[in-house]
Amino acid sequence: RNACADAAGGQRPAHGAPATLAEITAGLLAPSAAVSPKFFYDSLGSRLFEAICELPEYYPTRTEAAIFARHGSDIARAVGTGCTLIDLGAGNCAKAAALFPLLQPAQYVPVDISRDFLADAVRGLQQRFPEIGMLALGLDFSQGCELPDSVRHARRLFFYPGSSIGNFGPDEAQRFLRGLRDSAGEQGGLLIGVDLVKDTALLDAAYDDALGVTAAFNLNLLNHLNHLVGADFDVRHWLHRAFFNEQASRIEMHLEARHALSVRWQGGERHFGAGERIHTEYSYKYTRAGFVALLERAGFEAARIWTDPDGWFAVIHARA
Ligand code: AVI
């Protein structure tokens, strides 16, 4: 069963699909255990991420919003009106909705792995903007996905804000962007938010905030795994670890066992030594030139870039 079939309206099972079980099992049994960051986003995880976006330390959301507020008209001129706006990882749809008056999309297609969360958001939005056709897709687009025929082909604009592209490794990011370019077609494009390299202390604080909201977000992944694969993780036995790896230009997030312990799940078991880690997320930080080069390798044409005065974040438009 692929993710697109899910979008056609299948019911989410109480436990994960076989492919999900296989993916999580492989990650937990790998010599260096790892779980994909897509599993952060159950309904509590989506809400915790919304809370992260309000934290004083987490600058990306408000910095990106300030760029859109300051340069919105210029961005709209570059992008044009009447597009098919495909919002990847739409969440509560607020970022795209703020652009509706400027971009006047003909169709709005929010896509998010957290289907229930998305459905609530789109119901309210459709009432506010009855003139825009809306089609909500609950699917995992991280591995690429053909969009259903009901998504207009004309002038597809992929909207990928929030620097979620940073959660892919560089090769994966290039493959992912290449897929978007191919799907966007003639006159299509990409409007993307990209977090830029900056002082390490600022980056560390953004991913290890004083209130511990990011710690809760990271630890909640273990609760989600308990639900998805019947695991018996106890979040009290794990620590949140987050730091900037300068050499690799990425934030790394891990969960670290406080003491030796064993975890069991459907068909699997693993022992973790004290201090052993499960890797949960990378968040790559780019230079402007580095990201433009990545776009070009993915087949996009020359890009326009808008940044904040400190140069912390970039909004980039590239033509397919
Ligand atoms: C969704 N993504 C862009 C966030 C980021 O900054 O990498 C996820 C996140 N992880 C911890 N805090 C926020």
Short mmCIF file of C-alpha atoms and ligand atoms in Angstrom, two decimals:
data_model
loop_
_atom_site.label_atom_id
_atom_site.label_comp_id
_atom_site.label_asym_id
_atom_site.label_seq_id
_atom_site.Cartn_x
_atom_site.Cartn_y
_atom_site.Cartn_z
CA ARG A 1 0.00 0.00 0.00
CA ASN A 2 1.65 3.22 -1.03
CA ALA A 3 1.24 6.63 0.49
CA CYS A 4 -0.93 7.89 -2.37
CA ALA A 5 -3.49 5.16 -1.77
CA ASP A 6 -3.64 6.44 1.79
CA ALA A 7 -4.51 9.84 0.41
CA ALA A 8 -7.49 8.33 -1.35
CA GLY A 9 -9.20 7.93 2.01
CA GLY A 10 -8.04 4.66 3.66
CA GLN A 11 -8.41 4.46 7.44
CA ARG A 12 -5.23 4.72 9.48
CA PRO A 13 -4.74 1.41 11.36
CA ALA A 14 -4.26 1.43 15.17
CA HIS A 15 -0.76 0.15 14.56
CA GLY A 16 1.48 1.05 11.63
CA ALA A 17 1.31 -0.60 8.20
CA PRO A 18 3.75 -3.49 7.57
CA ALA A 19 6.11 -1.14 5.71
CA THR A 20 6.18 1.15 8.75
CA LEU A 21 6.97 -1.76 11.07
CA ALA A 22 9.76 -2.91 8.73
CA GLU A 23 11.22 0.60 8.49
CA ILE A 24 11.16 1.21 12.25
CA THR A 25 12.53 -2.27 13.02
CA ALA A 26 15.44 -1.82 10.59
CA GLY A 27 16.26 1.56 12.17
CA LEU A 28 16.12 0.31 15.75
CA LEU A 29 18.27 -2.74 14.97
CA ALA A 30 20.93 -0.84 12.96
CA PRO A 31 24.37 -0.75 14.64
CA SER A 32 23.79 3.00 15.25
CA ALA A 33 20.06 3.08 15.94
CA ALA A 34 18.06 5.67 14.01
CA VAL A 35 14.39 6.57 13.50
CA SER A 36 13.14 8.89 10.74
CA PRO A 37 12.07 12.38 11.88
CA LYS A 38 8.77 11.88 10.04
CA PHE A 39 7.68 9.87 13.10
CA PHE A 40 7.76 13.02 15.28
CA TYR A 41 4.44 14.09 13.85
CA ASP A 42 1.61 12.29 15.56
CA SER A 43 -1.08 14.67 16.73
CA LEU A 44 0.77 15.61 19.96
CA GLY A 45 4.04 15.89 18.01
CA SER A 46 2.43 18.30 15.53
CA ARG A 47 1.19 20.42 18.42
CA LEU A 48 4.60 20.36 20.12
CA PHE A 49 6.16 21.50 16.86
CA GLU A 50 3.71 24.40 16.75
CA ALA A 51 4.84 25.29 20.30
CA ILE A 52 8.52 25.11 19.22
CA CYS A 53 7.74 27.67 16.53
CA GLU A 54 6.67 30.13 19.28
CA LEU A 55 9.82 29.70 21.39
CA PRO A 56 12.15 32.68 21.76
CA GLU A 57 15.14 30.50 20.86
CA TYR A 58 13.58 29.00 17.71
CA TYR A 59 14.24 31.86 15.27
CA PRO A 60 13.44 30.15 11.89
CA THR A 61 9.64 30.52 11.97
CA ARG A 62 9.47 34.18 12.93
CA THR A 63 12.46 35.11 10.75
CA GLU A 64 10.88 33.47 7.71
CA ALA A 65 7.54 35.13 8.50
CA ALA A 66 9.30 38.51 8.68
CA ILE A 67 10.86 37.92 5.26
CA PHE A 68 7.42 37.13 3.77
CA ALA A 69 5.90 40.18 5.51
CA ARG A 70 8.63 42.50 4.25
CA HIS A 71 9.10 41.14 0.74
CA GLY A 72 5.70 39.56 0.06
CA SER A 73 4.78 41.82 -2.87
CA ASP A 74 8.15 41.33 -4.49
CA ILE A 75 7.90 37.56 -4.00
CA ALA A 76 4.38 37.54 -5.51
CA ARG A 77 5.65 39.49 -8.53
CA ALA A 78 8.39 36.90 -9.05
CA VAL A 79 6.01 33.95 -8.63
CA GLY A 80 2.89 35.33 -10.38
CA THR A 81 -0.79 34.71 -9.50
CA GLY A 82 -3.17 31.86 -10.33
CA CYS A 83 -0.82 28.97 -9.54
CA THR A 84 -1.59 25.51 -8.20
CA LEU A 85 -0.09 25.92 -4.73
CA ILE A 86 1.17 22.60 -3.38
CA ASP A 87 2.03 23.06 0.28
CA LEU A 88 4.44 20.34 1.44
CA GLY A 89 4.21 19.58 5.17
CA ALA A 90 1.33 22.02 5.47
CA GLY A 91 0.60 21.40 9.19
CA ASN A 92 -1.94 24.05 10.22
CA CYS A 93 -1.75 25.66 6.73
CA ALA A 94 -1.13 29.09 8.30
CA LYS A 95 1.99 29.97 6.29
CA ALA A 96 0.35 29.34 2.93
CA ALA A 97 -2.91 31.01 4.01
CA ALA A 98 -0.99 34.19 4.81
CA LEU A 99 0.13 34.25 1.14
CA PHE A 100 -3.33 33.66 -0.41
CA PRO A 101 -4.15 37.37 -0.80
CA LEU A 102 -0.85 37.95 -2.62
CA LEU A 103 -0.57 34.78 -4.70
CA GLN A 104 -4.31 34.21 -5.35
CA PRO A 105 -3.82 30.51 -6.11
CA ALA A 106 -6.36 28.78 -8.38
CA GLN A 107 -6.02 25.60 -6.35
CA TYR A 108 -4.52 24.91 -2.92
CA VAL A 109 -3.18 21.40 -2.22
CA PRO A 110 -1.91 21.00 1.36
CA VAL A 111 0.04 17.78 1.92
CA ASP A 112 0.91 16.44 5.36
CA ILE A 113 1.65 13.07 6.94
CA SER A 114 -0.59 13.99 9.90
CA ARG A 115 -3.93 13.63 8.10
CA ASP A 116 -6.29 14.37 11.00
CA PHE A 117 -4.44 17.56 11.91
CA LEU A 118 -4.54 18.66 8.27
CA ALA A 119 -8.25 17.93 7.81
CA ASP A 120 -9.18 20.20 10.76
CA ALA A 121 -7.07 23.05 9.39
CA VAL A 122 -8.46 22.82 5.84
CA ARG A 123 -12.11 22.82 6.99
CA GLY A 124 -11.68 26.27 8.54
CA LEU A 125 -9.61 27.57 5.64
CA GLN A 126 -12.12 26.56 2.97
CA GLN A 127 -14.78 28.63 4.75
CA ARG A 128 -12.50 31.68 4.77
CA PHE A 129 -11.47 31.29 1.10
CA PRO A 130 -14.44 29.68 -0.72
CA GLU A 131 -13.12 30.83 -4.13
CA ILE A 132 -9.99 28.64 -3.92
CA GLY A 133 -10.35 24.96 -4.81
CA MET A 134 -8.80 22.90 -2.00
CA LEU A 135 -7.64 19.31 -1.96
CA ALA A 136 -6.04 18.01 1.25
CA LEU A 137 -3.67 15.04 0.88
CA GLY A 138 -2.67 13.02 3.95
CA LEU A 139 0.49 11.33 2.79
CA ASP A 140 4.19 10.88 3.35
CA PHE A 141 5.80 12.77 0.47
CA SER A 142 9.37 12.28 1.76
CA GLN A 143 10.05 9.38 -0.63
CA GLY A 144 8.37 11.19 -3.55
CA CYS A 145 4.79 10.63 -4.61
CA GLU A 146 2.79 11.04 -7.75
CA LEU A 147 0.03 13.53 -7.17
CA PRO A 148 -3.52 12.46 -8.05
CA ASP A 149 -4.97 13.71 -11.36
CA SER A 150 -7.26 16.05 -9.47
CA VAL A 151 -4.22 18.25 -8.76
CA ARG A 152 -4.07 20.76 -11.63
CA HIS A 153 -1.00 20.50 -13.84
CA ALA A 154 -1.02 24.18 -14.73
CA ARG A 155 1.66 26.30 -13.08
CA ARG A 156 2.43 24.07 -10.13
CA LEU A 157 4.23 25.97 -7.40
CA PHE A 158 5.68 23.75 -4.70
CA PHE A 159 5.75 25.63 -1.39
CA TYR A 160 8.22 24.16 1.07
CA PRO A 161 8.75 26.64 3.90
CA GLY A 162 10.28 26.29 7.36
CA SER A 163 13.59 24.83 6.17
CA SER A 164 12.17 21.32 6.24
CA ILE A 165 14.55 20.62 3.34
CA GLY A 166 17.25 20.69 6.04
CA ASN A 167 15.84 17.45 7.46
CA PHE A 168 17.07 15.58 4.35
CA GLY A 169 20.73 14.66 3.87
CA PRO A 170 22.38 16.45 0.90
CA ASP A 171 21.95 13.55 -1.56
CA GLU A 172 18.37 12.89 -0.48
CA ALA A 173 17.66 16.63 -0.73
CA GLN A 174 18.92 16.68 -4.31
CA ARG A 175 16.79 13.64 -5.24
CA PHE A 176 13.76 15.16 -3.54
CA LEU A 177 14.20 18.52 -5.28
CA ARG A 178 14.69 16.77 -8.63
CA GLY A 179 11.34 15.01 -8.09
CA LEU A 180 9.65 18.36 -7.42
CA ARG A 181 11.18 19.87 -10.53
CA ASP A 182 9.95 17.00 -12.68
CA SER A 183 6.45 17.22 -11.19
CA ALA A 184 6.27 21.03 -11.45
CA GLY A 185 6.58 20.90 -15.25
CA GLU A 186 6.67 23.86 -17.65
CA GLN A 187 6.06 27.20 -15.92
CA GLY A 188 6.12 25.54 -12.54
CA GLY A 189 8.47 26.35 -9.71
CA LEU A 190 9.49 26.14 -6.08
CA LEU A 191 9.18 28.63 -3.21
CA ILE A 192 11.31 27.35 -0.37
CA GLY A 193 12.52 28.47 3.07
CA VAL A 194 16.12 27.62 3.93
CA ASP A 195 17.90 28.02 7.26
CA LEU A 196 21.40 29.46 6.91
CA VAL A 197 24.67 28.73 8.73
CA LYS A 198 25.16 30.99 11.76
CA ASP A 199 26.77 31.17 15.20
CA THR A 200 26.86 27.76 16.91
CA ALA A 201 25.48 29.03 20.23
CA LEU A 202 22.35 30.38 18.49
CA LEU A 203 21.85 27.09 16.68
CA ASP A 204 22.37 24.96 19.80
CA ALA A 205 19.85 27.05 21.77
CA ALA A 206 17.25 26.80 18.99
CA TYR A 207 17.27 23.00 19.30
CA ASP A 208 17.71 22.75 23.10
CA ASP A 209 15.42 25.44 24.49
CA ALA A 210 15.20 26.46 28.14
CA LEU A 211 11.57 25.33 28.55
CA GLY A 212 12.32 21.85 27.29
CA VAL A 213 9.69 21.92 24.51
CA THR A 214 12.13 20.52 21.94
CA ALA A 215 13.10 17.82 24.45
CA ALA A 216 9.39 16.89 24.77
CA PHE A 217 9.06 16.90 20.95
CA ASN A 218 12.05 14.55 20.61
CA LEU A 219 10.95 12.25 23.46
CA ASN A 220 7.36 12.08 22.18
CA LEU A 221 8.72 10.14 19.21
CA LEU A 222 9.12 7.21 21.62
CA ASN A 223 5.43 7.41 22.59
CA HIS A 224 4.56 7.44 18.90
CA LEU A 225 6.70 4.33 18.34
CA ASN A 226 4.90 2.63 21.23
CA HIS A 227 1.65 3.26 19.38
CA LEU A 228 2.92 2.43 15.88
CA VAL A 229 4.80 -0.81 16.56
CA GLY A 230 3.65 -1.80 20.07
CA ALA A 231 7.02 -0.85 21.62
CA ASP A 232 7.54 -0.47 25.38
CA PHE A 233 9.73 2.64 25.47
CA ASP A 234 9.54 4.56 28.77
CA VAL A 235 10.32 8.22 27.97
CA ARG A 236 11.59 8.74 31.54
CA HIS A 237 14.57 6.54 30.73
CA TRP A 238 15.76 8.71 27.83
CA LEU A 239 17.47 12.12 27.46
CA HIS A 240 17.17 14.72 24.69
CA ARG A 241 20.50 15.57 23.01
CA ALA A 242 20.86 18.28 20.35
CA PHE A 243 23.98 20.07 19.06
CA PHE A 244 25.42 21.71 15.94
CA ASN A 245 28.00 19.59 14.11
CA GLU A 246 30.04 22.33 12.42
CA GLN A 247 31.98 20.04 10.13
CA ALA A 248 28.84 18.49 8.67
CA SER A 249 26.91 21.82 8.90
CA ARG A 250 23.96 20.21 10.65
CA ILE A 251 22.07 20.09 13.91
CA GLU A 252 21.93 16.54 15.19
CA MET A 253 19.18 15.33 17.51
CA HIS A 254 19.46 12.09 19.42
CA LEU A 255 17.73 10.27 22.28
CA GLU A 256 20.20 8.91 24.82
CA ALA A 257 19.54 6.02 27.22
CA ARG A 258 19.98 7.24 30.83
CA HIS A 259 21.03 3.72 31.89
CA ALA A 260 21.28 0.25 30.38
CA LEU A 261 17.86 -0.97 29.27
CA SER A 262 16.03 -3.20 26.82
CA VAL A 263 13.18 -2.29 24.50
CA ARG A 264 10.71 -4.72 22.93
CA TRP A 265 8.31 -4.16 20.05
CA GLN A 266 6.24 -6.26 17.61
CA GLY A 267 8.74 -8.88 16.45
CA GLY A 268 11.85 -7.13 17.78
CA GLU A 269 13.99 -6.43 20.84
CA ARG A 270 17.17 -4.44 21.48
CA HIS A 271 19.45 -3.79 24.39
CA PHE A 272 20.82 -0.23 24.78
CA GLY A 273 23.87 0.45 26.94
CA ALA A 274 23.98 3.51 29.26
CA GLY A 275 24.60 6.58 27.06
CA GLU A 276 23.76 4.75 23.82
CA ARG A 277 21.80 6.87 21.38
CA ILE A 278 19.01 6.69 18.83
CA HIS A 279 19.52 9.27 16.11
CA THR A 280 16.23 11.05 15.38
CA GLU A 281 16.94 14.09 13.18
CA TYR A 282 19.44 16.09 11.15
CA SER A 283 18.73 19.69 10.36
CA TYR A 284 21.21 20.89 7.73
CA LYS A 285 22.15 24.56 7.58
CA TYR A 286 23.20 25.96 4.21
CA THR A 287 25.07 28.92 2.82
CA ARG A 288 23.17 30.81 0.13
CA ALA A 289 25.66 29.75 -2.55
CA GLY A 290 25.56 26.16 -1.32
CA PHE A 291 21.78 25.99 -1.61
CA VAL A 292 21.66 27.64 -5.04
CA ALA A 293 24.21 25.05 -6.24
CA LEU A 294 21.98 22.28 -4.84
CA LEU A 295 18.96 23.72 -6.71
CA GLU A 296 20.94 23.83 -9.93
CA ARG A 297 22.08 20.22 -9.52
CA ALA A 298 18.40 19.32 -9.10
CA GLY A 299 17.61 20.98 -12.42
CA PHE A 300 16.03 24.26 -11.24
CA GLU A 301 16.85 27.52 -12.95
CA ALA A 302 18.52 30.58 -11.43
CA ALA A 303 16.93 31.54 -8.18
CA ARG A 304 15.86 34.77 -6.47
CA ILE A 305 16.72 35.06 -2.80
CA TRP A 306 15.25 37.17 -0.01
CA THR A 307 16.81 37.24 3.48
CA ASP A 308 16.40 38.98 6.85
CA PRO A 309 18.84 41.77 7.83
CA ASP A 310 20.97 39.36 9.93
CA GLY A 311 21.19 36.84 7.09
CA TRP A 312 19.85 34.04 9.30
CA PHE A 313 17.25 32.64 6.90
CA ALA A 314 16.49 32.71 3.16
CA VAL A 315 13.31 32.47 1.09
CA ILE A 316 14.16 31.30 -2.41
CA HIS A 317 12.13 31.12 -5.62
CA ALA A 318 13.40 28.87 -8.40
CA ARG A 319 11.82 28.09 -11.77
CA ALA A 320 11.48 24.50 -12.94
C1 AVI B 1 10.55 20.72 10.61
N1 AVI B 1 11.95 21.08 10.73
C2 AVI B 1 12.35 22.06 9.74
C3 AVI B 1 12.36 21.46 12.08
C4 AVI B 1 13.87 21.85 12.07
O1 AVI B 1 14.19 22.93 12.53
O2 AVI B 1 14.67 21.06 11.58
C5 AVI B 1 12.09 20.36 13.07
C6 AVI B 1 12.61 20.66 14.44
N2 AVI B 1 13.33 19.85 15.15
C7 AVI B 1 13.60 20.40 16.30
N3 AVI B 1 13.09 21.60 16.34
C8 AVI B 1 12.44 21.79 15.18
#
